[in-house]
C-alpha positions as semicolon CSV with decimal commas, in nm:
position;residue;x (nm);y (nm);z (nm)
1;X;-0,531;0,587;-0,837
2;X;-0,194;0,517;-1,056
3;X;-0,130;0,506;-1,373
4;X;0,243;0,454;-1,566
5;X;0,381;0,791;-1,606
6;X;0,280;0,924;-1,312
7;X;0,486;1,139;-1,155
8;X;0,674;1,196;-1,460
9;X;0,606;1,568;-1,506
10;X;0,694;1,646;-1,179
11;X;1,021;1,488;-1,148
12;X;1,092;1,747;-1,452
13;X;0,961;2,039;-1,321
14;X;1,011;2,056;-0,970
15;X;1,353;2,053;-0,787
16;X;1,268;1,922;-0,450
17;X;1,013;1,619;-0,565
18;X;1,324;1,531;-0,761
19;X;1,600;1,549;-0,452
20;X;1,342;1,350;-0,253
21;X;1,263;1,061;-0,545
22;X;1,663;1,028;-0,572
23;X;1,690;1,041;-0,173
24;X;1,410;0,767;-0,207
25;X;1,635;0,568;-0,488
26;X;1,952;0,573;-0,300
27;X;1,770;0,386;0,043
28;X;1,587;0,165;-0,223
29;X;1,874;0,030;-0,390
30;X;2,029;-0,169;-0,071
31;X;1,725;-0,394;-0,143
32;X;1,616;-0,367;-0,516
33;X;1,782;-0,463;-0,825
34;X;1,661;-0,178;-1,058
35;X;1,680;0,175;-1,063
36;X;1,369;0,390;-0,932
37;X;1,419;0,713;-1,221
38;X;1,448;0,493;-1,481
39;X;1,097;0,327;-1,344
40;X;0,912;0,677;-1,284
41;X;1,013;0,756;-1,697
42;X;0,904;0,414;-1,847
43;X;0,647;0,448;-2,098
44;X;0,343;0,236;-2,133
45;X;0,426;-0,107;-2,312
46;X;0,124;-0,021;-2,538
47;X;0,228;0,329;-2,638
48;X;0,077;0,443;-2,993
49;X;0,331;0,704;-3,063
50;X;0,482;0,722;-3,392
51;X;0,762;0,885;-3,219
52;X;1,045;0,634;-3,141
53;X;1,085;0,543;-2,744
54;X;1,330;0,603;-2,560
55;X;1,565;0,302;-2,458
56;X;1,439;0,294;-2,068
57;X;1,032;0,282;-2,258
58;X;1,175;-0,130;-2,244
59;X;1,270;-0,175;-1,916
60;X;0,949;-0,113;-1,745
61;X;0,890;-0,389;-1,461
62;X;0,593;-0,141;-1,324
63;X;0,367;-0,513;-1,356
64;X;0,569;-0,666;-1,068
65;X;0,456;-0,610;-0,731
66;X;0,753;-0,558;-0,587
67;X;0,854;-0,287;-0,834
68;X;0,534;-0,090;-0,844
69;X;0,496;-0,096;-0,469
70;X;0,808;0,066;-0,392
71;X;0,756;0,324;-0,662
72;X;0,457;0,406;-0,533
73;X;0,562;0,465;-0,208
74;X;0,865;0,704;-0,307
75;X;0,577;0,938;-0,521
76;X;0,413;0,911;-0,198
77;X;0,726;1,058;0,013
78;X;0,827;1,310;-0,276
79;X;0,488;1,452;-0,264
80;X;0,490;1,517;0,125
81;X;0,843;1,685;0,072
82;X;0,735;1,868;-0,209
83;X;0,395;1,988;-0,020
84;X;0,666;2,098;0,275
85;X;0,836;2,286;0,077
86;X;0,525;2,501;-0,025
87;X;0,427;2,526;0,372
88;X;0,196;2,258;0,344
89;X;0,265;2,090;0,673
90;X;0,064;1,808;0,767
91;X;-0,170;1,835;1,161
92;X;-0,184;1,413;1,094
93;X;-0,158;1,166;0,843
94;X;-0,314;0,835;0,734
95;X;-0,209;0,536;0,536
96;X;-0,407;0,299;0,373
97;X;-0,230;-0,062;0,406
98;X;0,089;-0,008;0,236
99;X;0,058;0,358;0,218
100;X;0,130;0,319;0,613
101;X;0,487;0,329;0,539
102;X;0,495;0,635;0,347
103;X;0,269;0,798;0,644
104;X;0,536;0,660;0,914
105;X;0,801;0,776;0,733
106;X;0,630;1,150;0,635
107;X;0,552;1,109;1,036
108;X;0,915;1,098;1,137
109;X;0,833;0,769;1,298
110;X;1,085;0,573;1,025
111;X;1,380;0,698;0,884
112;X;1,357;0,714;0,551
113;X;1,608;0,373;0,529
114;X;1,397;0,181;0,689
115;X;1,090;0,271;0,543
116;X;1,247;0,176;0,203
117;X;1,372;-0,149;0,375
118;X;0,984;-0,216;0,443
119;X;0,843;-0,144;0,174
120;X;1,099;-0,341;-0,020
121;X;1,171;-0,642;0,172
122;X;0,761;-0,649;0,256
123;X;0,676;-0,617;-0,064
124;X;0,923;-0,874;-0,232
125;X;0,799;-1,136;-0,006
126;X;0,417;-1,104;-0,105
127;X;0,552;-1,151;-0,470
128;X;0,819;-1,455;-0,401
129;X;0,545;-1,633;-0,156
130;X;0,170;-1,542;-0,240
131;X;0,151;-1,360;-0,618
132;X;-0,076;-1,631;-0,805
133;X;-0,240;-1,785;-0,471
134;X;-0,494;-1,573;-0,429
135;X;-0,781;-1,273;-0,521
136;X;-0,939;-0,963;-0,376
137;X;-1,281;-0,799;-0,488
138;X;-1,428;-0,509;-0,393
139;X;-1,795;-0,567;-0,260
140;X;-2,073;-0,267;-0,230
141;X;-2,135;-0,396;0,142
142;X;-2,083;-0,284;0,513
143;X;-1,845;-0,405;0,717
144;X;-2,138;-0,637;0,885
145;X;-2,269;-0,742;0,573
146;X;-1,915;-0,834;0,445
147;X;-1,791;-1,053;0,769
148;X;-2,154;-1,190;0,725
149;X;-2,088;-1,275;0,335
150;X;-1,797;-1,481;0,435
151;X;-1,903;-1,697;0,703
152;X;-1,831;-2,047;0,660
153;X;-1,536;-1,948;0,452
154;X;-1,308;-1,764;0,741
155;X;-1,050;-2,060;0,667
156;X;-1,024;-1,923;0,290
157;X;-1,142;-1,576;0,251
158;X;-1,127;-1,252;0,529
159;X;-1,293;-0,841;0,473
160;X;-0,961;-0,711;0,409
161;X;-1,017;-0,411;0,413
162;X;-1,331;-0,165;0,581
163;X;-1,372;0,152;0,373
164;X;-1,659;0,338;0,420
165;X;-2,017;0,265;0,512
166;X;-2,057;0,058;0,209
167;X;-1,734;-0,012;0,091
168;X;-1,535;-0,339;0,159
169;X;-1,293;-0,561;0,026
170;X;-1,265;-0,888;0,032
171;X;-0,929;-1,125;0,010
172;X;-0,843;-1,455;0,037
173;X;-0,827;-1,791;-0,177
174;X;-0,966;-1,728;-0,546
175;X;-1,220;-2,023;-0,576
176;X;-1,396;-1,915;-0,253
177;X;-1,389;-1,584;-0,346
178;X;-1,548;-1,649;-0,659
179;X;-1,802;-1,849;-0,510
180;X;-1,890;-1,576;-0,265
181;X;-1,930;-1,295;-0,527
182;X;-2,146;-1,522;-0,769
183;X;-2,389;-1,563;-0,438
184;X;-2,386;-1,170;-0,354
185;X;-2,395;-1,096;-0,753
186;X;-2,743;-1,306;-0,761
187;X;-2,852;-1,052;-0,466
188;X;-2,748;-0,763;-0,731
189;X;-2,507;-0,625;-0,508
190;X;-2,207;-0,437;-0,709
191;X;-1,855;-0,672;-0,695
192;X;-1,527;-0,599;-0,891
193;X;-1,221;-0,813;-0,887
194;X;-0,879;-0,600;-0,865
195;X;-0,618;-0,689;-1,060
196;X;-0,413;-0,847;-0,828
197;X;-0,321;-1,244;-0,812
198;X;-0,242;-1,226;-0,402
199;X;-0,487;-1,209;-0,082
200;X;-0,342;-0,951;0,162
201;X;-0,525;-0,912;0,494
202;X;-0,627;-1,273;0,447
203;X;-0,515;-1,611;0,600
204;X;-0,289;-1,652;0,319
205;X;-0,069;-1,382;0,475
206;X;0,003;-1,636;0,821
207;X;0,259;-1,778;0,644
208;X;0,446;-1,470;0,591
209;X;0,442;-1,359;0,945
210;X;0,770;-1,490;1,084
211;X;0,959;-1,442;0,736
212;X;0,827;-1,041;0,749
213;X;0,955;-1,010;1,118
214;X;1,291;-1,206;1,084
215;X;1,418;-0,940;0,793
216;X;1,273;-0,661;0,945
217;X;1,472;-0,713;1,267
218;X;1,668;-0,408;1,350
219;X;1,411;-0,138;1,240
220;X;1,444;0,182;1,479
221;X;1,101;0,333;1,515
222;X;1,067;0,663;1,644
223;X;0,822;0,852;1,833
224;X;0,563;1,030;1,600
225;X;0,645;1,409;1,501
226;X;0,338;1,444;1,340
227;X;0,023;1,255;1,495
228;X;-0,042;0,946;1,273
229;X;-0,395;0,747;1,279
230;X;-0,352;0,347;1,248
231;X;-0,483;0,150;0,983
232;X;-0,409;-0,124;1,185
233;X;-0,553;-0,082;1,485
234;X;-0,805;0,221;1,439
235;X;-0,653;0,422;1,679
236;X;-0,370;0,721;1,701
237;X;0,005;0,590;1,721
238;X;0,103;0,661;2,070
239;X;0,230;0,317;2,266
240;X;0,241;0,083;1,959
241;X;0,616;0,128;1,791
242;X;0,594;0,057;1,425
243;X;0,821;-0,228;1,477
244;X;0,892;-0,530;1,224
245;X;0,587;-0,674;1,453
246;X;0,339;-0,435;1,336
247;X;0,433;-0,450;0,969
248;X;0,382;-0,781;1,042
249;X;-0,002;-0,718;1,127
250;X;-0,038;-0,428;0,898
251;X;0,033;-0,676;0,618
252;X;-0,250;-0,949;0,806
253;X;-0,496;-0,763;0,955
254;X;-0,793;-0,558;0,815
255;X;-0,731;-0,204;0,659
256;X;-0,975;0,006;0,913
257;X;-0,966;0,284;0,741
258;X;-1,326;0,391;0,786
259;X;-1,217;0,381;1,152
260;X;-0,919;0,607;1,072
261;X;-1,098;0,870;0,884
262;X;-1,329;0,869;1,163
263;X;-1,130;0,949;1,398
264;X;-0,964;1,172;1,197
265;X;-1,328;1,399;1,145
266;X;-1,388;1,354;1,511
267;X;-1,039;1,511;1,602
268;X;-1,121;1,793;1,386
269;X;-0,875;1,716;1,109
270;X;-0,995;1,770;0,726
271;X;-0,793;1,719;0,369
């Protein structure tokens, strides 16, 4: 789903992704210590070019998590302007655990400042407190079989994350995690790991939960111009501000996102 380079091409050739990815770099860099072009142009480390790289091909930190999150969600908002700006307006949108603050923002429920401030300050505190504490694995199971998979381990190990009808994630501590996928790998079911060294949506993220909320305090949530489906709670953003509390539980709690594009087909909406 990402890949270094990506939006690269873009950024050249189209005026507006490139207002919006500066736009996105200017509310960034209250909270980040590098610069988000200079990111987007890196070249892969591992680049077989004969041709000699360019000086920012070096300064790639697109490995750290909070560096690649960040850039990830400013494609996300320079997409949705760029879209805009064709007539592409979106009837709803959906975000999948930290592409909910790229939906919030794209739903005019956070300024774009303080969806950077998330994104950033959210993401640099999974890296400073959990990166090399944990695991997650993706697991050819429904959500049932998954939250049966685990039992016994709820202490250690949580379904992160509810895709489809048989697709789930699970998160958590990496030795129980292990041991789970070596039991449903003798049952031939199909488990990957992902290439990540923390456990969101897992117990691992309790300790996180005051820190999130204390340096989010301040954020002004707005009411949603476009309709936006939860992630969180499986249901449409109506009541429920997205508040420094509910980045606080969209960090902790399951990814429903087989809820959300349910409700999305049952509203009539479509891609």
């Amino acid at each position: 789903s990402q890949w270094v380079g990506m939006g690269r091409e873009l950024l050249a050739t189209e005026p507006v992704f490139r207002a919006s990815i500066e736009a996105c770099g200017r509310a960034l860099a209250a909270h980040v210590g590098w610069d988000l072009t200079t990111q987007l142009c890196c070249l892969p480390a591992a680049s077989q070019s004969a041709e000699p790289l360019p000086a920012e091909a070096n300064a790639s930190r697109l490995s750290e998590l909070d560096v690649v999150q960040p850039v990830l969600w400013a494609i996300e908002v320079a997409l949705a302007a760029l879209w805009r700006s064709w007539g592409i307006e979106p009837d709803a949108v959906v975000g999948h655990s930290m592409g909910e603050v790229a939906a919030a923002h794209v739903a005019g429920a956070l300024s774009l400042e303080d969806a950077a401030r998330v994104i950033a300050l959210r993401s640099k505190l999974v890296r400073e407190r959990a990166s090399g504490h944990g695991g997650m694995a993706l697991v050819e199971l429904s959500l049932a079989q998954a939250e049966q998979a685990i039992v016994g381990r709820e202490a250690q190990l949580a379904v992160a994350v509810s895709n489809g009808p048989r697709a789930s994630v699970l998160s958590g501590e990496v030795e129980a995690l292990e041991a789970v996928l070596a039991q449903l790998r003798e049952r031939d079911v199909f488990c990957r790991r992902i290439n990540v060294d923390y456990a969101s949506h897992s117990p691992q993220m309790d300790a996180l939960r005051a820190d999130l909320i204390t340096a989010l305090e301040g954020l002004q949530p707005q009411a949603c111009a476009v309709p936006m489906l939860s992630t969180v709670t499986g249901e449409w953003l109506r009541e429920v501000p997205v508040d420094a509390q509910y980045w606080a539980r969209n960090l902790r709690e399951p990814v429903r996102f087989a809820d959300a594009v349910r409700g999305l087909a049952l509203a009539g909406h479509d891609v």
